Amino acid sequence: MADVKMEEDHFSPYRADGKLYGFVCVVTGAQQPVGQAIIQELAAHGAACIYACDQAASSAYDHLIETISKSSANTKIIPYPLTVASEAETLTLIDEILNSFGRLDVWVCSSGLLGPPSLDATTPSDLQKCFEANSMAPFFALKYAPPAMGKLMLRKGDYPNAEVKGQRYGSIVVVSSVASTYGGCWGVGYTMSCHAALGVVRAGVAVLKGTGVRINCISPGQIDVGVDLHNFDMRGMTAQFPPASLQSKENQQKDIGLERSGLPIEVGRVAGFLASGFSSYITGANLVVDGGASVMNPLTVPI
């Protein structure tokens, strides 16, 4: 019984040194505003290491690493180039994590892609890219992360914020969109692939039985990611969410319960909750983060 209590204490979200103390995490879409907010949230709660994954390393990481080094000095941020729809690269990343840190605890898929806004503009190639980013990445996380998350670590590693791992634990978080359950949020490819992402989460509950790993979805609505219409690629091939500016301030006040678009950090905080023991009895859930818009009226974005 004493050993069980020790393990419960280690994974308690009320730890004074942070609810994610010692955790080794992966966050994809790390150069997107929401991905960066998630990384900051995980670091703020004691994560030992966060692999910040995106297509290629860039200067976007410099500011992130500088910010976290000031607020969470013991959290190691590792920029990691990753093609999220590549099975081989996913397996290589997991091998590197286990060889370097001996454990894996959290995997956040935040690598969404809008795709074209209209059916006429959507090609089979566009559709494939949407599925690769929005649903293939969660599928690979579901398939390959849990065995790594099940590995125990009975001695502390030789790195800051290291902690033992005496029980199987893991959390997979899929950042999708309200398009996971509603249509009209953007184009056909986006809606189809976001529905598929939620399908991965729901299918994953039975798959993960007995592993100690949970899987959940976050479905944001209007999130202000700092992109305006003037410089926005209307095909949406480089963006994760529709620009909040597609809805005027007047429409946001009329259609959204909280009368405003959301902020990336407000998605990040939900990811931190799902990563931690605070959500220990939640799996297969779809947490809608849209300020109440879909409760009042299913969210649509005018094109």
PDB file of C-alpha atoms in Angstrom:
ATOM      1  CA  MET A   1       0.000   0.000   0.000  1.00  0.00           C
ATOM      2  CA  ALA A   2       2.897   2.352   0.731  1.00  0.00           C
ATOM      3  CA  ASP A   3       4.145   2.003  -2.854  1.00  0.00           C
ATOM      4  CA  VAL A   4       0.707   2.789  -4.235  1.00  0.00           C
ATOM      5  CA  LYS A   5       0.491   5.940  -2.137  1.00  0.00           C
ATOM      6  CA  MET A   6       3.932   7.012  -3.329  1.00  0.00           C
ATOM      7  CA  GLU A   7       2.776   6.702  -6.922  1.00  0.00           C
ATOM      8  CA  GLU A   8      -0.439   8.571  -6.205  1.00  0.00           C
ATOM      9  CA  ASP A   9       1.541  11.398  -4.616  1.00  0.00           C
ATOM     10  CA  HIS A  10       3.844  11.607  -7.621  1.00  0.00           C
ATOM     11  CA  PHE A  11       0.958  11.979 -10.061  1.00  0.00           C
ATOM     12  CA  SER A  12      -1.101  14.249  -7.829  1.00  0.00           C
ATOM     13  CA  PRO A  13      -2.039  17.490  -9.620  1.00  0.00           C
ATOM     14  CA  TYR A  14      -1.596  19.283  -6.284  1.00  0.00           C
ATOM     15  CA  ARG A  15       2.180  18.840  -6.209  1.00  0.00           C
ATOM     16  CA  ALA A  16       3.846  21.998  -4.967  1.00  0.00           C
ATOM     17  CA  ASP A  17       6.424  21.742  -7.765  1.00  0.00           C
ATOM     18  CA  GLY A  18       3.810  21.558 -10.512  1.00  0.00           C
ATOM     19  CA  LYS A  19       1.010  19.296 -11.696  1.00  0.00           C
ATOM     20  CA  LEU A  20       3.170  18.111 -14.622  1.00  0.00           C
ATOM     21  CA  TYR A  21       6.452  17.884 -12.732  1.00  0.00           C
ATOM     22  CA  GLY A  22       8.817  15.436 -14.383  1.00  0.00           C
ATOM     23  CA  PHE A  23       6.647  14.892 -17.463  1.00  0.00           C
ATOM     24  CA  VAL A  24       8.186  14.490 -20.899  1.00  0.00           C
ATOM     25  CA  CYS A  25       5.883  15.902 -23.569  1.00  0.00           C
ATOM     26  CA  VAL A  26       5.456  16.263 -27.313  1.00  0.00           C
ATOM     27  CA  VAL A  27       3.584  19.173 -28.895  1.00  0.00           C
ATOM     28  CA  THR A  28       3.087  19.247 -32.659  1.00  0.00           C
ATOM     29  CA  GLY A  29       2.164  22.402 -34.542  1.00  0.00           C
ATOM     30  CA  ALA A  30       4.650  24.139 -32.286  1.00  0.00           C
ATOM     31  CA  GLN A  31       5.096  27.173 -34.527  1.00  0.00           C
ATOM     32  CA  GLN A  32       1.383  27.966 -34.504  1.00  0.00           C
ATOM     33  CA  PRO A  33       0.107  30.389 -31.825  1.00  0.00           C
ATOM     34  CA  VAL A  34      -1.991  27.686 -30.135  1.00  0.00           C
ATOM     35  CA  GLY A  35       0.914  25.223 -30.145  1.00  0.00           C
ATOM     36  CA  GLN A  36       3.194  27.800 -28.551  1.00  0.00           C
ATOM     37  CA  ALA A  37       0.569  28.602 -25.902  1.00  0.00           C
ATOM     38  CA  ILE A  38       0.293  24.906 -25.058  1.00  0.00           C
ATOM     39  CA  ILE A  39       4.055  24.619 -24.690  1.00  0.00           C
ATOM     40  CA  GLN A  40       4.107  27.607 -22.328  1.00  0.00           C
ATOM     41  CA  GLU A  41       1.301  26.083 -20.269  1.00  0.00           C
ATOM     42  CA  LEU A  42       3.012  22.688 -19.927  1.00  0.00           C
ATOM     43  CA  ALA A  43       6.283  24.369 -18.962  1.00  0.00           C
ATOM     44  CA  ALA A  44       4.555  26.556 -16.371  1.00  0.00           C
ATOM     45  CA  HIS A  45       3.432  23.436 -14.528  1.00  0.00           C
ATOM     46  CA  GLY A  46       6.800  21.738 -14.212  1.00  0.00           C
ATOM     47  CA  ALA A  47       7.246  19.625 -17.340  1.00  0.00           C
ATOM     48  CA  ALA A  48      10.826  18.413 -17.561  1.00  0.00           C
ATOM     49  CA  CYS A  49      11.077  18.389 -21.348  1.00  0.00           C
ATOM     50  CA  ILE A  50       8.879  19.439 -24.256  1.00  0.00           C
ATOM     51  CA  TYR A  51       9.616  18.430 -27.835  1.00  0.00           C
ATOM     52  CA  ALA A  52       8.365  21.364 -29.920  1.00  0.00           C
ATOM     53  CA  CYS A  53       7.580  19.726 -33.247  1.00  0.00           C
ATOM     54  CA  ASP A  54       6.846  21.317 -36.588  1.00  0.00           C
ATOM     55  CA  GLN A  55       7.816  20.924 -40.236  1.00  0.00           C
ATOM     56  CA  ALA A  56      11.157  22.633 -39.751  1.00  0.00           C
ATOM     57  CA  ALA A  57      12.964  24.595 -37.092  1.00  0.00           C
ATOM     58  CA  SER A  58      12.769  28.352 -37.511  1.00  0.00           C
ATOM     59  CA  SER A  59      13.347  31.612 -35.700  1.00  0.00           C
ATOM     60  CA  ALA A  60       9.808  31.288 -34.295  1.00  0.00           C
ATOM     61  CA  TYR A  61      11.307  29.083 -31.603  1.00  0.00           C
ATOM     62  CA  ASP A  62      13.834  31.673 -30.473  1.00  0.00           C
ATOM     63  CA  HIS A  63      11.292  33.897 -28.733  1.00  0.00           C
ATOM     64  CA  LEU A  64       9.497  30.873 -27.262  1.00  0.00           C
ATOM     65  CA  ILE A  65      12.670  29.401 -25.793  1.00  0.00           C
ATOM     66  CA  GLU A  66      13.754  32.796 -24.447  1.00  0.00           C
ATOM     67  CA  THR A  67      10.369  33.330 -22.793  1.00  0.00           C
ATOM     68  CA  ILE A  68      10.260  29.894 -21.181  1.00  0.00           C
ATOM     69  CA  SER A  69      13.875  30.132 -20.021  1.00  0.00           C
ATOM     70  CA  LYS A  70      12.836  33.127 -17.923  1.00  0.00           C
ATOM     71  CA  SER A  71       9.574  31.746 -16.514  1.00  0.00           C
ATOM     72  CA  SER A  72      10.349  28.000 -16.358  1.00  0.00           C
ATOM     73  CA  ALA A  73      14.115  27.731 -16.377  1.00  0.00           C
ATOM     74  CA  ASN A  74      14.239  23.995 -15.640  1.00  0.00           C
ATOM     75  CA  THR A  75      12.012  22.987 -18.544  1.00  0.00           C
ATOM     76  CA  LYS A  76      14.020  21.922 -21.570  1.00  0.00           C
ATOM     77  CA  ILE A  77      12.498  22.902 -24.931  1.00  0.00           C
ATOM     78  CA  ILE A  78      13.733  20.843 -27.876  1.00  0.00           C
ATOM     79  CA  PRO A  79      12.780  22.177 -31.342  1.00  0.00           C
ATOM     80  CA  TYR A  80      12.254  19.092 -33.468  1.00  0.00           C
ATOM     81  CA  PRO A  81      11.540  18.947 -37.217  1.00  0.00           C
ATOM     82  CA  LEU A  82       8.694  16.481 -37.754  1.00  0.00           C
ATOM     83  CA  THR A  83       6.393  15.609 -40.626  1.00  0.00           C
ATOM     84  CA  VAL A  84       3.349  14.684 -38.559  1.00  0.00           C
ATOM     85  CA  ALA A  85       1.902  12.402 -41.237  1.00  0.00           C
ATOM     86  CA  SER A  86       5.115  10.373 -41.481  1.00  0.00           C
ATOM     87  CA  GLU A  87       5.006   7.045 -39.692  1.00  0.00           C
ATOM     88  CA  ALA A  88       8.779   6.644 -39.866  1.00  0.00           C
ATOM     89  CA  GLU A  89       9.488  10.099 -38.438  1.00  0.00           C
ATOM     90  CA  THR A  90       6.976   9.546 -35.627  1.00  0.00           C
ATOM     91  CA  LEU A  91       8.699   6.296 -34.641  1.00  0.00           C
ATOM     92  CA  THR A  92      12.127   7.932 -34.827  1.00  0.00           C
ATOM     93  CA  LEU A  93      10.955  10.732 -32.528  1.00  0.00           C
ATOM     94  CA  ILE A  94       9.616   8.269 -29.951  1.00  0.00           C
ATOM     95  CA  ASP A  95      12.872   6.292 -30.017  1.00  0.00           C
ATOM     96  CA  GLU A  96      14.858   9.493 -29.478  1.00  0.00           C
ATOM     97  CA  ILE A  97      12.657  10.506 -26.528  1.00  0.00           C
ATOM     98  CA  LEU A  98      13.021   7.154 -24.796  1.00  0.00           C
ATOM     99  CA  ASN A  99      16.774   7.029 -25.414  1.00  0.00           C
ATOM    100  CA  SER A 100      17.241  10.555 -24.056  1.00  0.00           C
ATOM    101  CA  PHE A 101      14.725  10.701 -21.204  1.00  0.00           C
ATOM    102  CA  GLY A 102      13.460   7.177 -20.584  1.00  0.00           C
ATOM    103  CA  ARG A 103       9.809   8.172 -20.470  1.00  0.00           C
ATOM    104  CA  LEU A 104       6.960   9.773 -22.392  1.00  0.00           C
ATOM    105  CA  ASP A 105       3.873  11.203 -20.691  1.00  0.00           C
ATOM    106  CA  VAL A 106       1.983  13.664 -22.887  1.00  0.00           C
ATOM    107  CA  TRP A 107       1.413  13.934 -26.635  1.00  0.00           C
ATOM    108  CA  VAL A 108      -0.499  16.979 -27.918  1.00  0.00           C
ATOM    109  CA  CYS A 109      -1.503  17.014 -31.589  1.00  0.00           C
ATOM    110  CA  SER A 110      -1.926  20.666 -32.513  1.00  0.00           C
ATOM    111  CA  SER A 111      -0.992  20.565 -36.181  1.00  0.00           C
ATOM    112  CA  GLY A 112      -4.277  21.477 -37.845  1.00  0.00           C
ATOM    113  CA  LEU A 113      -4.705  22.701 -41.409  1.00  0.00           C
ATOM    114  CA  LEU A 114      -7.662  24.656 -42.804  1.00  0.00           C
ATOM    115  CA  GLY A 115      -7.551  23.787 -46.468  1.00  0.00           C
ATOM    116  CA  PRO A 116      -9.548  25.680 -49.124  1.00  0.00           C
ATOM    117  CA  PRO A 117     -12.767  27.391 -48.037  1.00  0.00           C
ATOM    118  CA  SER A 118     -14.954  26.186 -50.937  1.00  0.00           C
ATOM    119  CA  LEU A 119     -15.813  22.853 -52.500  1.00  0.00           C
ATOM    120  CA  ASP A 120     -14.893  24.067 -55.980  1.00  0.00           C
ATOM    121  CA  ALA A 121     -11.418  25.032 -54.817  1.00  0.00           C
ATOM    122  CA  THR A 122     -10.800  21.719 -53.017  1.00  0.00           C
ATOM    123  CA  THR A 123      -8.715  19.216 -54.951  1.00  0.00           C
ATOM    124  CA  PRO A 124      -8.017  15.601 -53.928  1.00  0.00           C
ATOM    125  CA  SER A 125      -4.504  16.739 -53.015  1.00  0.00           C
ATOM    126  CA  ASP A 126      -5.910  19.453 -50.725  1.00  0.00           C
ATOM    127  CA  LEU A 127      -8.181  16.910 -49.083  1.00  0.00           C
ATOM    128  CA  GLN A 128      -5.293  14.549 -48.472  1.00  0.00           C
ATOM    129  CA  LYS A 129      -3.237  17.314 -46.856  1.00  0.00           C
ATOM    130  CA  CYS A 130      -6.134  18.124 -44.501  1.00  0.00           C
ATOM    131  CA  PHE A 131      -6.498  14.503 -43.460  1.00  0.00           C
ATOM    132  CA  GLU A 132      -2.751  14.132 -42.950  1.00  0.00           C
ATOM    133  CA  ALA A 133      -2.553  17.154 -40.643  1.00  0.00           C
ATOM    134  CA  ASN A 134      -5.901  16.892 -38.874  1.00  0.00           C
ATOM    135  CA  SER A 135      -6.483  13.155 -38.467  1.00  0.00           C
ATOM    136  CA  MET A 136      -3.453  11.120 -39.570  1.00  0.00           C
ATOM    137  CA  ALA A 137      -1.263  12.803 -36.936  1.00  0.00           C
ATOM    138  CA  PRO A 138      -3.667  11.843 -34.094  1.00  0.00           C
ATOM    139  CA  PHE A 139      -3.867   8.311 -35.526  1.00  0.00           C
ATOM    140  CA  PHE A 140      -0.086   7.894 -35.323  1.00  0.00           C
ATOM    141  CA  ALA A 141      -0.109   9.289 -31.785  1.00  0.00           C
ATOM    142  CA  LEU A 142      -2.778   6.762 -30.785  1.00  0.00           C
ATOM    143  CA  LYS A 143      -0.937   3.884 -32.448  1.00  0.00           C
ATOM    144  CA  TYR A 144       2.629   4.517 -31.313  1.00  0.00           C
ATOM    145  CA  ALA A 145       2.712   6.774 -28.224  1.00  0.00           C
ATOM    146  CA  PRO A 146       0.926   4.494 -25.683  1.00  0.00           C
ATOM    147  CA  PRO A 147       3.580   1.727 -25.580  1.00  0.00           C
ATOM    148  CA  ALA A 148       6.204   4.398 -24.855  1.00  0.00           C
ATOM    149  CA  MET A 149       3.944   5.993 -22.236  1.00  0.00           C
ATOM    150  CA  GLY A 150       3.654   2.605 -20.537  1.00  0.00           C
ATOM    151  CA  LYS A 151       7.379   2.364 -19.828  1.00  0.00           C
ATOM    152  CA  LEU A 152       8.297   2.890 -16.170  1.00  0.00           C
ATOM    153  CA  MET A 153      11.254   4.862 -14.868  1.00  0.00           C
ATOM    154  CA  LEU A 154      12.184   3.763 -11.357  1.00  0.00           C
ATOM    155  CA  ARG A 155      15.231   6.014 -10.993  1.00  0.00           C
ATOM    156  CA  LYS A 156      15.387   9.738 -11.605  1.00  0.00           C
ATOM    157  CA  GLY A 157      17.061  10.828 -14.775  1.00  0.00           C
ATOM    158  CA  ASP A 158      20.078  13.110 -14.811  1.00  0.00           C
ATOM    159  CA  TYR A 159      18.295  16.266 -15.983  1.00  0.00           C
ATOM    160  CA  PRO A 160      16.370  19.135 -14.321  1.00  0.00           C
ATOM    161  CA  ASN A 161      12.841  18.413 -13.060  1.00  0.00           C
ATOM    162  CA  ALA A 162      13.479  14.666 -13.383  1.00  0.00           C
ATOM    163  CA  GLU A 163      11.157  12.355 -11.472  1.00  0.00           C
ATOM    164  CA  VAL A 164      10.541   8.644 -11.192  1.00  0.00           C
ATOM    165  CA  LYS A 165       7.651   7.067 -13.084  1.00  0.00           C
ATOM    166  CA  GLY A 166       6.288   4.214 -11.025  1.00  0.00           C
ATOM    167  CA  GLN A 167       2.995   3.691 -12.791  1.00  0.00           C
ATOM    168  CA  ARG A 168       1.778   3.582 -16.369  1.00  0.00           C
ATOM    169  CA  TYR A 169       0.437   6.971 -17.337  1.00  0.00           C
ATOM    170  CA  GLY A 170      -0.131   8.931 -20.485  1.00  0.00           C
ATOM    171  CA  SER A 171      -2.369  11.563 -21.998  1.00  0.00           C
ATOM    172  CA  ILE A 172      -2.981  12.151 -25.708  1.00  0.00           C
ATOM    173  CA  VAL A 173      -4.652  15.462 -26.513  1.00  0.00           C
ATOM    174  CA  VAL A 174      -5.984  16.203 -29.992  1.00  0.00           C
ATOM    175  CA  VAL A 175      -6.556  19.893 -30.751  1.00  0.00           C
ATOM    176  CA  SER A 176      -9.212  19.954 -33.459  1.00  0.00           C
ATOM    177  CA  SER A 177     -12.037  22.469 -34.003  1.00  0.00           C
ATOM    178  CA  VAL A 178     -15.772  22.863 -33.557  1.00  0.00           C
ATOM    179  CA  ALA A 179     -15.730  21.557 -37.130  1.00  0.00           C
ATOM    180  CA  SER A 180     -15.301  18.149 -35.461  1.00  0.00           C
ATOM    181  CA  THR A 181     -19.053  18.147 -34.818  1.00  0.00           C
ATOM    182  CA  TYR A 182     -20.493  20.980 -36.935  1.00  0.00           C
ATOM    183  CA  GLY A 183     -20.451  21.914 -40.608  1.00  0.00           C
ATOM    184  CA  GLY A 184     -20.113  25.384 -42.048  1.00  0.00           C
ATOM    185  CA  CYS A 185     -17.037  26.383 -40.072  1.00  0.00           C
ATOM    186  CA  TRP A 186     -14.832  26.439 -43.174  1.00  0.00           C
ATOM    187  CA  GLY A 187     -14.405  24.192 -46.219  1.00  0.00           C
ATOM    188  CA  VAL A 188     -15.392  20.584 -46.838  1.00  0.00           C
ATOM    189  CA  GLY A 189     -11.893  19.183 -46.305  1.00  0.00           C
ATOM    190  CA  TYR A 190     -11.546  20.881 -42.940  1.00  0.00           C
ATOM    191  CA  THR A 191     -14.906  19.616 -41.702  1.00  0.00           C
ATOM    192  CA  MET A 192     -14.325  16.070 -42.939  1.00  0.00           C
ATOM    193  CA  SER A 193     -10.858  15.754 -41.454  1.00  0.00           C
ATOM    194  CA  CYS A 194     -11.847  17.337 -38.118  1.00  0.00           C
ATOM    195  CA  HIS A 195     -14.707  14.840 -37.850  1.00  0.00           C
ATOM    196  CA  ALA A 196     -12.134  12.114 -38.466  1.00  0.00           C
ATOM    197  CA  ALA A 197      -9.870  13.516 -35.730  1.00  0.00           C
ATOM    198  CA  LEU A 198     -12.698  13.207 -33.220  1.00  0.00           C
ATOM    199  CA  GLY A 199     -13.245   9.688 -34.553  1.00  0.00           C
ATOM    200  CA  VAL A 200      -9.664   8.816 -33.616  1.00  0.00           C
ATOM    201  CA  VAL A 201     -10.345  10.012 -30.069  1.00  0.00           C
ATOM    202  CA  ARG A 202     -13.586   8.066 -29.712  1.00  0.00           C
ATOM    203  CA  ALA A 203     -12.112   4.909 -31.223  1.00  0.00           C
ATOM    204  CA  GLY A 204      -9.103   5.283 -28.968  1.00  0.00           C
ATOM    205  CA  VAL A 205     -10.993   4.805 -25.707  1.00  0.00           C
ATOM    206  CA  ALA A 206     -11.536   1.084 -26.264  1.00  0.00           C
ATOM    207  CA  VAL A 207      -8.110   0.642 -27.848  1.00  0.00           C
ATOM    208  CA  LEU A 208      -6.409   2.114 -24.768  1.00  0.00           C
ATOM    209  CA  LYS A 209      -8.232   0.054 -22.146  1.00  0.00           C
ATOM    210  CA  GLY A 210      -5.769  -1.264 -19.594  1.00  0.00           C
ATOM    211  CA  THR A 211      -2.865   0.891 -20.762  1.00  0.00           C
ATOM    212  CA  GLY A 212      -3.164   3.782 -18.311  1.00  0.00           C
ATOM    213  CA  VAL A 213      -3.324   6.178 -21.260  1.00  0.00           C
ATOM    214  CA  ARG A 214      -6.204   8.575 -21.882  1.00  0.00           C
ATOM    215  CA  ILE A 215      -7.156  10.349 -25.105  1.00  0.00           C
ATOM    216  CA  ASN A 216      -9.283  13.479 -25.439  1.00  0.00           C
ATOM    217  CA  CYS A 217     -10.161  16.177 -27.941  1.00  0.00           C
ATOM    218  CA  ILE A 218     -10.237  19.974 -27.661  1.00  0.00           C
ATOM    219  CA  SER A 219     -12.547  21.692 -30.160  1.00  0.00           C
ATOM    220  CA  PRO A 220     -11.868  25.449 -30.249  1.00  0.00           C
ATOM    221  CA  GLY A 221     -14.220  27.893 -31.910  1.00  0.00           C
ATOM    222  CA  GLN A 222     -13.188  31.417 -32.884  1.00  0.00           C
ATOM    223  CA  ILE A 223      -9.595  31.817 -31.694  1.00  0.00           C
ATOM    224  CA  ASP A 224      -7.736  35.057 -32.318  1.00  0.00           C
ATOM    225  CA  VAL A 225      -4.389  33.874 -33.626  1.00  0.00           C
ATOM    226  CA  GLY A 226      -3.290  37.313 -34.763  1.00  0.00           C
ATOM    227  CA  VAL A 227      -3.983  36.858 -38.481  1.00  0.00           C
ATOM    228  CA  ASP A 228      -6.027  39.454 -40.311  1.00  0.00           C
ATOM    229  CA  LEU A 229      -7.874  39.241 -43.595  1.00  0.00           C
ATOM    230  CA  HIS A 230      -5.430  41.498 -45.421  1.00  0.00           C
ATOM    231  CA  ASN A 231      -2.564  38.992 -45.293  1.00  0.00           C
ATOM    232  CA  PHE A 232      -4.584  35.801 -45.042  1.00  0.00           C
ATOM    233  CA  ASP A 233      -4.217  33.033 -47.614  1.00  0.00           C
ATOM    234  CA  MET A 234      -7.885  32.289 -48.361  1.00  0.00           C
ATOM    235  CA  ARG A 235      -6.980  28.767 -49.357  1.00  0.00           C
ATOM    236  CA  GLY A 236      -6.030  28.244 -45.745  1.00  0.00           C
ATOM    237  CA  MET A 237      -3.137  25.946 -46.517  1.00  0.00           C
ATOM    238  CA  THR A 238      -0.858  27.413 -43.877  1.00  0.00           C
ATOM    239  CA  ALA A 239      -3.355  28.201 -41.109  1.00  0.00           C
ATOM    240  CA  GLN A 240      -4.873  26.154 -38.288  1.00  0.00           C
ATOM    241  CA  PHE A 241      -8.052  28.132 -37.611  1.00  0.00           C
ATOM    242  CA  PRO A 242     -10.162  30.632 -39.557  1.00  0.00           C
ATOM    243  CA  PRO A 243      -9.154  34.213 -38.697  1.00  0.00           C
ATOM    244  CA  ALA A 244     -11.324  35.573 -35.906  1.00  0.00           C
ATOM    245  CA  SER A 245     -11.617  38.747 -37.992  1.00  0.00           C
ATOM    246  CA  LEU A 246     -13.896  36.856 -40.382  1.00  0.00           C
ATOM    247  CA  GLN A 247     -16.525  37.631 -37.783  1.00  0.00           C
ATOM    248  CA  SER A 248     -16.922  41.288 -36.929  1.00  0.00           C
ATOM    249  CA  LYS A 249     -16.882  42.481 -33.338  1.00  0.00           C
ATOM    250  CA  GLU A 250     -20.614  43.054 -33.636  1.00  0.00           C
ATOM    251  CA  ASN A 251     -21.216  39.471 -34.771  1.00  0.00           C
ATOM    252  CA  GLN A 252     -18.944  38.098 -32.058  1.00  0.00           C
ATOM    253  CA  GLN A 253     -20.996  39.946 -29.451  1.00  0.00           C
ATOM    254  CA  LYS A 254     -24.203  38.635 -30.998  1.00  0.00           C
ATOM    255  CA  ASP A 255     -23.201  35.011 -31.675  1.00  0.00           C
ATOM    256  CA  ILE A 256     -20.750  34.147 -28.882  1.00  0.00           C
ATOM    257  CA  GLY A 257     -21.882  33.744 -25.287  1.00  0.00           C
ATOM    258  CA  LEU A 258     -18.768  35.455 -23.941  1.00  0.00           C
ATOM    259  CA  GLU A 259     -19.038  38.085 -26.700  1.00  0.00           C
ATOM    260  CA  ARG A 260     -15.471  37.759 -27.966  1.00  0.00           C
ATOM    261  CA  SER A 261     -13.086  35.433 -29.744  1.00  0.00           C
ATOM    262  CA  GLY A 262     -10.842  33.220 -27.641  1.00  0.00           C
ATOM    263  CA  LEU A 263      -7.113  33.467 -27.037  1.00  0.00           C
ATOM    264  CA  PRO A 264      -4.500  30.773 -27.754  1.00  0.00           C
ATOM    265  CA  ILE A 265      -3.642  30.534 -24.047  1.00  0.00           C
ATOM    266  CA  GLU A 266      -7.278  29.690 -23.293  1.00  0.00           C
ATOM    267  CA  VAL A 267      -6.848  26.596 -25.438  1.00  0.00           C
ATOM    268  CA  GLY A 268      -3.456  25.980 -23.836  1.00  0.00           C
ATOM    269  CA  ARG A 269      -4.946  25.881 -20.352  1.00  0.00           C
ATOM    270  CA  VAL A 270      -7.440  23.217 -21.379  1.00  0.00           C
ATOM    271  CA  ALA A 271      -4.574  21.164 -22.835  1.00  0.00           C
ATOM    272  CA  GLY A 272      -2.716  21.504 -19.532  1.00  0.00           C
ATOM    273  CA  PHE A 273      -5.800  20.266 -17.680  1.00  0.00           C
ATOM    274  CA  LEU A 274      -6.165  17.242 -19.947  1.00  0.00           C
ATOM    275  CA  ALA A 275      -2.458  16.451 -19.643  1.00  0.00           C
ATOM    276  CA  SER A 276      -2.589  16.367 -15.864  1.00  0.00           C
ATOM    277  CA  GLY A 277      -4.104  14.293 -13.102  1.00  0.00           C
ATOM    278  CA  PHE A 278      -6.872  16.859 -12.753  1.00  0.00           C
ATOM    279  CA  SER A 279      -8.571  15.049 -15.650  1.00  0.00           C
ATOM    280  CA  SER A 280      -7.756  11.508 -14.484  1.00  0.00           C
ATOM    281  CA  TYR A 281     -11.311  10.223 -15.071  1.00  0.00           C
ATOM    282  CA  ILE A 282     -11.800  11.899 -18.447  1.00  0.00           C
ATOM    283  CA  THR A 283     -11.175   9.991 -21.669  1.00  0.00           C
ATOM    284  CA  GLY A 284     -12.919  10.090 -25.015  1.00  0.00           C
ATOM    285  CA  ALA A 285     -14.240  13.566 -24.270  1.00  0.00           C
ATOM    286  CA  ASN A 286     -14.594  16.479 -26.668  1.00  0.00           C
ATOM    287  CA  LEU A 287     -14.093  19.713 -24.741  1.00  0.00           C
ATOM    288  CA  VAL A 288     -15.594  22.572 -26.739  1.00  0.00           C
ATOM    289  CA  VAL A 289     -13.724  25.856 -26.185  1.00  0.00           C
ATOM    290  CA  ASP A 290     -15.810  28.383 -28.075  1.00  0.00           C
ATOM    291  CA  GLY A 291     -17.172  30.854 -25.536  1.00  0.00           C
ATOM    292  CA  GLY A 292     -20.602  29.255 -25.770  1.00  0.00           C
ATOM    293  CA  ALA A 293     -21.119  29.964 -29.484  1.00  0.00           C
ATOM    294  CA  SER A 294     -22.140  26.429 -30.449  1.00  0.00           C
ATOM    295  CA  VAL A 295     -24.639  26.295 -27.595  1.00  0.00           C
ATOM    296  CA  MET A 296     -26.355  29.457 -28.800  1.00  0.00           C
ATOM    297  CA  ASN A 297     -26.051  28.660 -32.520  1.00  0.00           C
ATOM    298  CA  PRO A 298     -23.803  26.194 -34.381  1.00  0.00           C
ATOM    299  CA  LEU A 299     -20.762  28.231 -35.305  1.00  0.00           C
ATOM    300  CA  THR A 300     -20.479  29.315 -38.914  1.00  0.00           C
ATOM    301  CA  VAL A 301     -17.866  31.519 -40.488  1.00  0.00           C
ATOM    302  CA  PRO A 302     -18.976  33.799 -43.344  1.00  0.00           C
ATOM    303  CA  ILE A 303     -16.780  33.547 -46.418  1.00  0.00           C
TER     304      ILE A 303
END
